[in-house]
PDB file of C-alpha atoms in Angstrom:
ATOM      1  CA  UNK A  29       0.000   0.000   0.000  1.00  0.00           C
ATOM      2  CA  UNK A  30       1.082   3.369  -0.811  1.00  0.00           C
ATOM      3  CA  UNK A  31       1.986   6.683   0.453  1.00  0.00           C
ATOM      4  CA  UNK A  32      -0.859   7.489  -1.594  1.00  0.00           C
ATOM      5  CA  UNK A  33      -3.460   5.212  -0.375  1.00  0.00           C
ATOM      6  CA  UNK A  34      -2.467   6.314   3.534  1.00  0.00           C
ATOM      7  CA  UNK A  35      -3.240  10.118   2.697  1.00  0.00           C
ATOM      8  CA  UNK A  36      -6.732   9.340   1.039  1.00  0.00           C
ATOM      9  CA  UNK A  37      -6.982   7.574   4.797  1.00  0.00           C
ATOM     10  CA  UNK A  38      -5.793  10.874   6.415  1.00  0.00           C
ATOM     11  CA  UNK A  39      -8.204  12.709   4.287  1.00  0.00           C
ATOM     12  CA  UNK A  40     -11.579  10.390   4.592  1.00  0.00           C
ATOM     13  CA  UNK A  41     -10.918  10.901   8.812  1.00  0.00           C
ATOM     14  CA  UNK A  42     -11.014  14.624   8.887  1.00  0.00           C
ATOM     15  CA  UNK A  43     -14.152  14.060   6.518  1.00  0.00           C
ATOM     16  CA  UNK A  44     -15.777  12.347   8.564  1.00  0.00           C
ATOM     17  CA  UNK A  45     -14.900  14.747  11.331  1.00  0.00           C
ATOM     18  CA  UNK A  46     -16.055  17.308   9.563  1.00  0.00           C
ATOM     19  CA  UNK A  47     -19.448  15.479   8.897  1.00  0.00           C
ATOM     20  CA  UNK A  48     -19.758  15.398  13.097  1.00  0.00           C
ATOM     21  CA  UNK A  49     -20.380  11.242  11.319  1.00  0.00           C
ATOM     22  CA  UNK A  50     -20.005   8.927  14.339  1.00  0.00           C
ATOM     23  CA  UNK A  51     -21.012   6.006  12.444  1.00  0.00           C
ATOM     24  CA  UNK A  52     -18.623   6.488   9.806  1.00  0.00           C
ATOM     25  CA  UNK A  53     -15.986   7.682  12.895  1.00  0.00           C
ATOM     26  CA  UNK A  54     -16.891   4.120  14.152  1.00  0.00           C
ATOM     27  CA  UNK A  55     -15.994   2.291  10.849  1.00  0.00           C
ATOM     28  CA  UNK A  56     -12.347   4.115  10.580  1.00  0.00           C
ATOM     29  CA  UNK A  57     -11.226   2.733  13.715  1.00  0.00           C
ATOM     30  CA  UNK A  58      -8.518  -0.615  13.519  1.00  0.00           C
ATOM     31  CA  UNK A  59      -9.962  -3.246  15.401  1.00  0.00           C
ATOM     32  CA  UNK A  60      -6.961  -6.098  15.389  1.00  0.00           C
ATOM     33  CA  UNK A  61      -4.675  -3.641  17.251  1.00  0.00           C
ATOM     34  CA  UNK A  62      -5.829  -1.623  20.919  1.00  0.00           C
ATOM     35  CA  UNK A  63      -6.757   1.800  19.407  1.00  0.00           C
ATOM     36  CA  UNK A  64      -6.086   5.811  21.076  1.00  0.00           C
ATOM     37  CA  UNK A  65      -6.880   9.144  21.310  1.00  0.00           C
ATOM     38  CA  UNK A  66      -5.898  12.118  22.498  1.00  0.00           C
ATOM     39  CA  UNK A  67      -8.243  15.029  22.035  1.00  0.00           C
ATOM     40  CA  UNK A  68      -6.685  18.299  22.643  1.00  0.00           C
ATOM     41  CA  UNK A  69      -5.513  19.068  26.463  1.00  0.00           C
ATOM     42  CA  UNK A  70      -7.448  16.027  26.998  1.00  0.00           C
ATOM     43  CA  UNK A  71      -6.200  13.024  28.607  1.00  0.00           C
ATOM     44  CA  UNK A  72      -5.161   9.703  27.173  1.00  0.00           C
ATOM     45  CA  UNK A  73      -8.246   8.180  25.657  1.00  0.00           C
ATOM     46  CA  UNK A  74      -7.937   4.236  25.408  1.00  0.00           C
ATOM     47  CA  UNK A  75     -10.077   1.075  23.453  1.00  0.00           C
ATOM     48  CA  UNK A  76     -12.851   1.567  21.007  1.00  0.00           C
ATOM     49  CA  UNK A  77     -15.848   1.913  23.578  1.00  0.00           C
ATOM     50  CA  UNK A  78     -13.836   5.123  25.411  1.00  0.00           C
ATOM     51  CA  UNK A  79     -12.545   6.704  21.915  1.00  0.00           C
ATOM     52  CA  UNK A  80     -16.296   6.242  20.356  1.00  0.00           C
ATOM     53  CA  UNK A  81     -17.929   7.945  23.600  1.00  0.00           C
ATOM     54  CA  UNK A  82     -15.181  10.865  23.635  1.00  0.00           C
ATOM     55  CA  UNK A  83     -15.746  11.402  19.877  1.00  0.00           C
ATOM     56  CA  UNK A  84     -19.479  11.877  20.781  1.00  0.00           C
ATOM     57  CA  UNK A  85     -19.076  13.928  23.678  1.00  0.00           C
ATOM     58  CA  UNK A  86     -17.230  16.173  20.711  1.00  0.00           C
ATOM     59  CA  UNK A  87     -19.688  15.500  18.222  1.00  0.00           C
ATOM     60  CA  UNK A  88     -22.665  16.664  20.386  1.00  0.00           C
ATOM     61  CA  UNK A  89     -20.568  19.953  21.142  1.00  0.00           C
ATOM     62  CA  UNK A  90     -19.834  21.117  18.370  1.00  0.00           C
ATOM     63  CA  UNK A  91     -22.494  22.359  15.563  1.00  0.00           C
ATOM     64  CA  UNK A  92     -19.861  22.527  12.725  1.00  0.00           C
ATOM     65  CA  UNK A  93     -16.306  22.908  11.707  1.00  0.00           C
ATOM     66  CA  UNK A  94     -14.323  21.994   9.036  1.00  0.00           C
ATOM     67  CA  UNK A  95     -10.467  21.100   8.232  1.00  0.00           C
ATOM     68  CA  UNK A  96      -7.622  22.454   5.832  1.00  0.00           C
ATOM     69  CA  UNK A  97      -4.670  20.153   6.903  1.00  0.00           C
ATOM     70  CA  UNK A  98      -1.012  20.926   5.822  1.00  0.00           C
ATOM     71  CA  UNK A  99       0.590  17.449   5.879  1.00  0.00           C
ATOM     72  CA  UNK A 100       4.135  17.343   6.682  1.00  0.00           C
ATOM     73  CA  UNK A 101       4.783  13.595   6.396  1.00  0.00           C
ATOM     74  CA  UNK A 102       3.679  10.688   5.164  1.00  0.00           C
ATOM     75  CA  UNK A 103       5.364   7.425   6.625  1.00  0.00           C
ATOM     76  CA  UNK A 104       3.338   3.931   5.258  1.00  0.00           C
ATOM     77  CA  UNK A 105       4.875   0.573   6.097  1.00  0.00           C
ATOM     78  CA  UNK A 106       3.701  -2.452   4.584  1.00  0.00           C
ATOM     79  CA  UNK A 107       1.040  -2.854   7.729  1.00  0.00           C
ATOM     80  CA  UNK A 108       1.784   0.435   9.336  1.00  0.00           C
ATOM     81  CA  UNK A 109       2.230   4.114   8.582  1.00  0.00           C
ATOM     82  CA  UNK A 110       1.334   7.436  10.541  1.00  0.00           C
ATOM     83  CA  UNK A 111       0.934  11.144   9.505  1.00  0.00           C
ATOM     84  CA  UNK A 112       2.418  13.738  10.873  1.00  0.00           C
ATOM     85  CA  UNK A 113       0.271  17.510  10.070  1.00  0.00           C
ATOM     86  CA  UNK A 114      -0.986  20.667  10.805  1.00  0.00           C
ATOM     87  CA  UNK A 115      -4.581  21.043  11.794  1.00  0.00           C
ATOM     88  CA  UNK A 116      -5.904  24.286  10.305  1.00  0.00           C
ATOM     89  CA  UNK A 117      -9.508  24.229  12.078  1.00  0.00           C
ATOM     90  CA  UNK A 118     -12.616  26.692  11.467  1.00  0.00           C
ATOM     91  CA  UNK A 119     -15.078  26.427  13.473  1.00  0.00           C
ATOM     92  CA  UNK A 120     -17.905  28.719  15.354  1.00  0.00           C
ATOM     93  CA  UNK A 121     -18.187  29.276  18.918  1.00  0.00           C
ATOM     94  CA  UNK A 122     -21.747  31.576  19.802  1.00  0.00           C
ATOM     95  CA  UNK A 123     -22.000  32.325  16.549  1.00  0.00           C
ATOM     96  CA  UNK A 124     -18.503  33.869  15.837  1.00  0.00           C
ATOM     97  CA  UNK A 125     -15.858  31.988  13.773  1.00  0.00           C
ATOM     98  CA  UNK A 126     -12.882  31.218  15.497  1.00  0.00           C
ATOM     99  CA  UNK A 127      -9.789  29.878  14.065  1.00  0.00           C
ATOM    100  CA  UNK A 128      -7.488  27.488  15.306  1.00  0.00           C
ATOM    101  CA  UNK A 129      -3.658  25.797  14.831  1.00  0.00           C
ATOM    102  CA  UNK A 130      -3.027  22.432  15.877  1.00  0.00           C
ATOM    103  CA  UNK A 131      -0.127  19.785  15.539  1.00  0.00           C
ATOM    104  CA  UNK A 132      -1.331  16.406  14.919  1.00  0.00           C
ATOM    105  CA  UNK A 133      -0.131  12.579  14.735  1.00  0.00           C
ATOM    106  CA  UNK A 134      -2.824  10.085  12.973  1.00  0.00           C
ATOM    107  CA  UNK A 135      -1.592   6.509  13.243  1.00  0.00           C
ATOM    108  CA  UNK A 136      -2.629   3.838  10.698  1.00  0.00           C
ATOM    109  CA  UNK A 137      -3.136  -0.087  10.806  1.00  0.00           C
ATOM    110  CA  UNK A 138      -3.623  -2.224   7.388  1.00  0.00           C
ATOM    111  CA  UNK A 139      -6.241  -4.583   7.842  1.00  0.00           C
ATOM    112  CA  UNK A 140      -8.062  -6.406   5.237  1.00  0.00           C
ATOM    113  CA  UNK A 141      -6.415  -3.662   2.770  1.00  0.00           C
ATOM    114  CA  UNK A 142      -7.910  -1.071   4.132  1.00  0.00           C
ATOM    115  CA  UNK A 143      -5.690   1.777   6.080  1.00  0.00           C
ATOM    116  CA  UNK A 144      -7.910   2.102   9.698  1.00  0.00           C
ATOM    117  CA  UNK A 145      -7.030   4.809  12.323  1.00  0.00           C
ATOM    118  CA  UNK A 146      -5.290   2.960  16.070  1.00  0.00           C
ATOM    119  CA  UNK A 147      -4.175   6.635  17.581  1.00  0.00           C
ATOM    120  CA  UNK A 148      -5.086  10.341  16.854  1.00  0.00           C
ATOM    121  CA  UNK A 149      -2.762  12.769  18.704  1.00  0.00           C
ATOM    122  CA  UNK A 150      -3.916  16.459  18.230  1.00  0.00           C
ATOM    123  CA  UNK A 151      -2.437  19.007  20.540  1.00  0.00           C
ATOM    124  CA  UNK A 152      -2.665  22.794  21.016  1.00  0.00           C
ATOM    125  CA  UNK A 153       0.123  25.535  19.946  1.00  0.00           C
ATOM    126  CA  UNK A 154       0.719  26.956  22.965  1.00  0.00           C
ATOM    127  CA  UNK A 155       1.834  31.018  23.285  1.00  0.00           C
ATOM    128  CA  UNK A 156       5.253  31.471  23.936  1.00  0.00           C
ATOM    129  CA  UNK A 157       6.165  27.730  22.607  1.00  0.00           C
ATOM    130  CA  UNK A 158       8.043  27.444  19.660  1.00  0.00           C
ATOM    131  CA  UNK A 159       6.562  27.820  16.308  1.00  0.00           C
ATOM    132  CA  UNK A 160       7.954  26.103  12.865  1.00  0.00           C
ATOM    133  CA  UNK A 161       8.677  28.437   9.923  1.00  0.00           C
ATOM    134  CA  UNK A 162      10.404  25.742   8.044  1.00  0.00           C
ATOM    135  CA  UNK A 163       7.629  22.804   7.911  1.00  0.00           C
ATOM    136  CA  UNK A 164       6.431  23.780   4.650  1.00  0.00           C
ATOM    137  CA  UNK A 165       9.807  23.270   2.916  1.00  0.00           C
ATOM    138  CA  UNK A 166      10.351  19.474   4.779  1.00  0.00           C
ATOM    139  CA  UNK A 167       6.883  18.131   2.765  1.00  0.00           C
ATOM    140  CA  UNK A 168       7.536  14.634   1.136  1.00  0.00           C
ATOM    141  CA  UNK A 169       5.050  14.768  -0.907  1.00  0.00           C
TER     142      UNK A 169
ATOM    143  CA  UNK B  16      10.610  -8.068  17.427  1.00  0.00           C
ATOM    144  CA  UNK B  17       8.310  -7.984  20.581  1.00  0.00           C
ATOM    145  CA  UNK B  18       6.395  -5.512  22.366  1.00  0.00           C
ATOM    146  CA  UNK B  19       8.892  -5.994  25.403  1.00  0.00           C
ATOM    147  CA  UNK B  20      11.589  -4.739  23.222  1.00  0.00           C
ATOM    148  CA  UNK B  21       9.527  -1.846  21.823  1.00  0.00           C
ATOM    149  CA  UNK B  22       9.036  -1.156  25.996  1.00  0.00           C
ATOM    150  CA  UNK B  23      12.835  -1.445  26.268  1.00  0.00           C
ATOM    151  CA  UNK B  24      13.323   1.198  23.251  1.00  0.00           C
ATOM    152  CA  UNK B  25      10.341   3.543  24.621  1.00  0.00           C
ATOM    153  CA  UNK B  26      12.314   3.342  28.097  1.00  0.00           C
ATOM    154  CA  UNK B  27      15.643   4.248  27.216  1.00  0.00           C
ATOM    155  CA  UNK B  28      14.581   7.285  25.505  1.00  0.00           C
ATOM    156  CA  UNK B  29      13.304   8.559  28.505  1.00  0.00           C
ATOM    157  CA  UNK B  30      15.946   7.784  30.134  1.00  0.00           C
ATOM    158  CA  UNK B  31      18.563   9.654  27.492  1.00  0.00           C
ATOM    159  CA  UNK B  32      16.185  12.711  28.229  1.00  0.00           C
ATOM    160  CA  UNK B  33      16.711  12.849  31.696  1.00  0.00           C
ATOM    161  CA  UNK B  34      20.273  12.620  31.422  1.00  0.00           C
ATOM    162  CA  UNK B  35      20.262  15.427  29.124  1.00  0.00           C
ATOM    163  CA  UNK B  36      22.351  13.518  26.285  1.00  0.00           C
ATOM    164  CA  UNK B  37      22.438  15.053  22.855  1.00  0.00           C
ATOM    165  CA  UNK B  38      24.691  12.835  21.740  1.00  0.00           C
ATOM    166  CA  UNK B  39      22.896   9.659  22.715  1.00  0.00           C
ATOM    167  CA  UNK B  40      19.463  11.349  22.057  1.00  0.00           C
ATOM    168  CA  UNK B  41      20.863  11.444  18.005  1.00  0.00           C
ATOM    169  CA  UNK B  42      21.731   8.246  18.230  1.00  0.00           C
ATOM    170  CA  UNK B  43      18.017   6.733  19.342  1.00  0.00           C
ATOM    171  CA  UNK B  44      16.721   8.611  15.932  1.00  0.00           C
ATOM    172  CA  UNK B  45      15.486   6.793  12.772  1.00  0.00           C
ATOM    173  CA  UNK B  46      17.894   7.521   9.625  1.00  0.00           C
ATOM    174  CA  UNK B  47      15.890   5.572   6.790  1.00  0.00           C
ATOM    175  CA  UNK B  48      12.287   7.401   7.318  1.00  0.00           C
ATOM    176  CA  UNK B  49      11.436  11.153   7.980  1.00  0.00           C
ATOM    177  CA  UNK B  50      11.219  11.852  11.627  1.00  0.00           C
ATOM    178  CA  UNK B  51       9.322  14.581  13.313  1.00  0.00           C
ATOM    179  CA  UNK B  52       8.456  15.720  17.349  1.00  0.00           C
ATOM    180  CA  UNK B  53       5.780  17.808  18.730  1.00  0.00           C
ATOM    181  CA  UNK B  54       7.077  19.132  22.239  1.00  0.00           C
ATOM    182  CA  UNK B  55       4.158  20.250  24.612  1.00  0.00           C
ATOM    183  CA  UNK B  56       2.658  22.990  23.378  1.00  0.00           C
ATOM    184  CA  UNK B  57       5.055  23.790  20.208  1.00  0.00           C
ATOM    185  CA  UNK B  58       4.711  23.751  15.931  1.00  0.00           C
ATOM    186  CA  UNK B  59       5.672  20.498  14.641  1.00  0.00           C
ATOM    187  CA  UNK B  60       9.422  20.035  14.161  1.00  0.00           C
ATOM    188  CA  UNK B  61      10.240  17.994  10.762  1.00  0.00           C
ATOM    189  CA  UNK B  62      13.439  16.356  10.217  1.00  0.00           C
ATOM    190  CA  UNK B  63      16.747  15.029  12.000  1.00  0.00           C
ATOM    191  CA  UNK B  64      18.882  18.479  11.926  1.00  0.00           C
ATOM    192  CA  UNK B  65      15.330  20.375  13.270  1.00  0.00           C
ATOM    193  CA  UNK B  66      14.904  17.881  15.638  1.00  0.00           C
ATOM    194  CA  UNK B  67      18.309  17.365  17.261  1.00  0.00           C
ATOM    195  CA  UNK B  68      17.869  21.494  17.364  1.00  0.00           C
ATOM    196  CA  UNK B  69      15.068  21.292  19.390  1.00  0.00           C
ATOM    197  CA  UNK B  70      16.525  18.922  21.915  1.00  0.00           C
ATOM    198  CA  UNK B  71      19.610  20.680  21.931  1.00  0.00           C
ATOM    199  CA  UNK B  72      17.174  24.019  22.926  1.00  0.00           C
ATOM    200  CA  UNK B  73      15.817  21.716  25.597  1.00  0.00           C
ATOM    201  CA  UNK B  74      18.571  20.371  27.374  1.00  0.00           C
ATOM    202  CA  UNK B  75      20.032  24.121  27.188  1.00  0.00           C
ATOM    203  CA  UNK B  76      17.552  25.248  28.713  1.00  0.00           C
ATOM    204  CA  UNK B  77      16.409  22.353  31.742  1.00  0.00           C
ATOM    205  CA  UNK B  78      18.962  21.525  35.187  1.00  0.00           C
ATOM    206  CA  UNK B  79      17.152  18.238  35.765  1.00  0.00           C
ATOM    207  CA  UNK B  80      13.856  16.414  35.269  1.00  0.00           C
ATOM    208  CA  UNK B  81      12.398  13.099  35.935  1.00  0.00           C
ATOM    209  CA  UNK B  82      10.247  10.861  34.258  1.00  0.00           C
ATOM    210  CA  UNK B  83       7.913   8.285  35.957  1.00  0.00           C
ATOM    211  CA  UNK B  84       5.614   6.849  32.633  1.00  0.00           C
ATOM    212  CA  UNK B  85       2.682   5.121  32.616  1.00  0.00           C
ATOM    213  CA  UNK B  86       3.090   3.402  29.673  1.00  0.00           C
ATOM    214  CA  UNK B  87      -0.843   2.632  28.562  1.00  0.00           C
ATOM    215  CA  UNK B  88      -0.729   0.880  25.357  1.00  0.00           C
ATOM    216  CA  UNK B  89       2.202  -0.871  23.606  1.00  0.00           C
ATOM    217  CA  UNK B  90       1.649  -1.901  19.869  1.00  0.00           C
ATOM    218  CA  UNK B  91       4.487  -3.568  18.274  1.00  0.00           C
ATOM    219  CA  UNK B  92       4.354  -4.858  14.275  1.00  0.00           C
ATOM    220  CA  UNK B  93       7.010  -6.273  12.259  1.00  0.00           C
ATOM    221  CA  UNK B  94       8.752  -3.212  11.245  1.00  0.00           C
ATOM    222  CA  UNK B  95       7.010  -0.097  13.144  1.00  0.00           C
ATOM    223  CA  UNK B  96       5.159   0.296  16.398  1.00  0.00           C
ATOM    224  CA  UNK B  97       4.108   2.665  19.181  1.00  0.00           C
ATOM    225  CA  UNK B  98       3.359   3.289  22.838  1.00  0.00           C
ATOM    226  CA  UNK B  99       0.879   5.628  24.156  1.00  0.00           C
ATOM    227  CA  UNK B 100       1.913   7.004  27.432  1.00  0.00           C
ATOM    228  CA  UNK B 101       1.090   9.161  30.391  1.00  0.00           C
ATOM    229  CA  UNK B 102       4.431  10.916  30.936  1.00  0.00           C
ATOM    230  CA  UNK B 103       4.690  12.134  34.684  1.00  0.00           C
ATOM    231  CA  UNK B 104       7.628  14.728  34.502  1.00  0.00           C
ATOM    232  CA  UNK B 105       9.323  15.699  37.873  1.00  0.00           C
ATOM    233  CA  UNK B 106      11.790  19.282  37.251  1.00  0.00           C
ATOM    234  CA  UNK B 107      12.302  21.995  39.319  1.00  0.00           C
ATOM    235  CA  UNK B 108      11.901  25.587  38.098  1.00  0.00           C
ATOM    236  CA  UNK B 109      13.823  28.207  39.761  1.00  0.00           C
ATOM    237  CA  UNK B 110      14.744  25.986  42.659  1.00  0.00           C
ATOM    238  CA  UNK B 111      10.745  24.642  43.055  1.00  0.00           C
ATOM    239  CA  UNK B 112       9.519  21.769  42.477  1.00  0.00           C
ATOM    240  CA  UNK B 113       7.179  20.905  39.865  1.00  0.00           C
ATOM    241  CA  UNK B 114       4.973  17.993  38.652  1.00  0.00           C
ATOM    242  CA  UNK B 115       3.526  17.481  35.626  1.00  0.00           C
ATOM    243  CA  UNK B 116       1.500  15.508  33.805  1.00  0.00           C
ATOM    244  CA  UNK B 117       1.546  15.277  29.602  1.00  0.00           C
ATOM    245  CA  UNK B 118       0.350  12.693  27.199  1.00  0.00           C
ATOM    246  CA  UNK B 119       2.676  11.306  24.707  1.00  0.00           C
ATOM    247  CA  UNK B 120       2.962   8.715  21.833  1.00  0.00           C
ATOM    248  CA  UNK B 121       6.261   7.719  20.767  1.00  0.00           C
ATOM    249  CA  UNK B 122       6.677   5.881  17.215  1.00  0.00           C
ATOM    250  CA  UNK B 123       9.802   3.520  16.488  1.00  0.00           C
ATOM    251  CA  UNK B 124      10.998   2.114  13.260  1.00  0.00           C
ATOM    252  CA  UNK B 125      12.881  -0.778  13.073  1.00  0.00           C
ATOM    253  CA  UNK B 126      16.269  -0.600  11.774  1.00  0.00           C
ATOM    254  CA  UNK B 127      18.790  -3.148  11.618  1.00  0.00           C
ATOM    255  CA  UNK B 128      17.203  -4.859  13.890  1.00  0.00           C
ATOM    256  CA  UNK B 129      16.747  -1.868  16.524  1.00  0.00           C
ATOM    257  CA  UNK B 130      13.744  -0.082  17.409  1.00  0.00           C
ATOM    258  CA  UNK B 131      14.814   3.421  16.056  1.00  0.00           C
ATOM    259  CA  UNK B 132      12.299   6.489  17.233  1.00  0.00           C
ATOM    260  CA  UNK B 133      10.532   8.161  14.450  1.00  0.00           C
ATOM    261  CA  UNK B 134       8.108  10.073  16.328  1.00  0.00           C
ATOM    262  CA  UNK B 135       7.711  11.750  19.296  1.00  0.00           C
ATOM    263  CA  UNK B 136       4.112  14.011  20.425  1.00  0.00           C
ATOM    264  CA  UNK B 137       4.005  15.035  23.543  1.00  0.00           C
ATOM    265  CA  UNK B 138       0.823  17.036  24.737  1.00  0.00           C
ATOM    266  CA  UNK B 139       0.100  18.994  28.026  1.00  0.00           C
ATOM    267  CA  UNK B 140      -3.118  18.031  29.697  1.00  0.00           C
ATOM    268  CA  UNK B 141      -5.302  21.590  29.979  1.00  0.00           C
ATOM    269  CA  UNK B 142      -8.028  22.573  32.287  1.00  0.00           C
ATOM    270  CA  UNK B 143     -11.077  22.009  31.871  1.00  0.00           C
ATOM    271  CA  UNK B 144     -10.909  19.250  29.347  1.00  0.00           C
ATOM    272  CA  UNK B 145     -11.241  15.257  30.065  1.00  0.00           C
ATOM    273  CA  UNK B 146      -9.375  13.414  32.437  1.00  0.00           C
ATOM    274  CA  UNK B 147      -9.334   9.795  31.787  1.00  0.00           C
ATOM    275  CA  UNK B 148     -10.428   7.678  35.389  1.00  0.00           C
ATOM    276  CA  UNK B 149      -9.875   4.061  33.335  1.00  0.00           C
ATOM    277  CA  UNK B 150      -6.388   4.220  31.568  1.00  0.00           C
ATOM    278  CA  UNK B 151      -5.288   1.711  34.392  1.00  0.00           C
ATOM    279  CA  UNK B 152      -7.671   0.077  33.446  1.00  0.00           C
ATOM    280  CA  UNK B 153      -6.705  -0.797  29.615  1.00  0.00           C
ATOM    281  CA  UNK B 154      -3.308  -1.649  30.603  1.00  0.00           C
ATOM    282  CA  UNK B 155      -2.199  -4.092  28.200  1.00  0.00           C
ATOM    283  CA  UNK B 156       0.637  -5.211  29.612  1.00  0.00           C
TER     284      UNK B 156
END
């Protein structure tokens, strides 16, 4: 499986984020392998049952948002590969749109040829904390 | 490979970051794939040279710290794997004490037969936001 096929993965879960779809959230998610999440400032969230109940807990919150992802890089293995990017997220909160930077790791799992999320990792920039001017010109693909 | 050595790989790591080590800390990085860190709260940092720069920043810039990890899921494949982790990080800041806690996942390559780090997110926990009661819980091993 390609580089290729793992970005179309990366891709279809911030769709399905974006459609607030926890069905389709539910059918993403590797189940050979113990799966993870880590929601922003959240805690570690761990197994299917916890990540589908935090996911939600988000869902219900929110009322939209939507995703424009800089990928950094793309690392597939023959049964593994992660994604390393920037989350560029839109959303509204009481009516006013509010944007938002955040770094994230998605983690993939090949089963039954089909690329399935086992960890999400998003995390906040924090003021004061470093901030990359260089990521754009590291892009593998 | 087995999880335990994955465990072995995830611990010495921690261990080269208390003792401050660039030179070891370069030596615990992948060569063959991109690799990539996401210190609490900062951008993402993309490649070796950008990486070892950020450690080097780090250690500059810290007397001592301690790590006591709670490692919460340990996923180990033929060629990559990963551990989740609660990372509970002991330093002192102007002669105080200080505890923290952070979430982390940590993802290793296997090269020449070693479990190389390609990966490292580290996330603070925030106010306000979820705080997981059953990660003892899910303890796979």
């Amino acid at each position: 499986m390609s580089q290729h096929q793992l970005r179309l993965a990366s891709t279809r879960f911030y769709k399905v984020f974006e459609q607030l779809d926890l069905e389709a959230m539910s059918q993403l998610w590797a189940r050979n392998v113990p799966v993870s999440c880590v929601h922003p400032g959240w805690d570690l969230v761990l197994g299917h049952q916890a990540v589908m109940d935090s996911w939600r807990a988000i869902f219900e919150g929110t009322s939209e948002l939507h995703f424009e992802n800089e990928e950094a890089q793309v690392t597939a293995g023959a049964e593994m590969g992660w994604v390393v990017s920037r989350e560029l997220l839109r959303t509204t909160v009481q009516g006013m749109p509010v944007e938002n930077t955040l770094t994230a790791v998605n983690t993939f799992v090949l089963e039954e040829g089909v690329w399935r999320i086992a960890h999400h990792h998003a995390a906040p920039l924090l003021a004061g904390r470093p901030r990359s001017t260089r990521a754009k010109e590291t892009v593998l693909h």
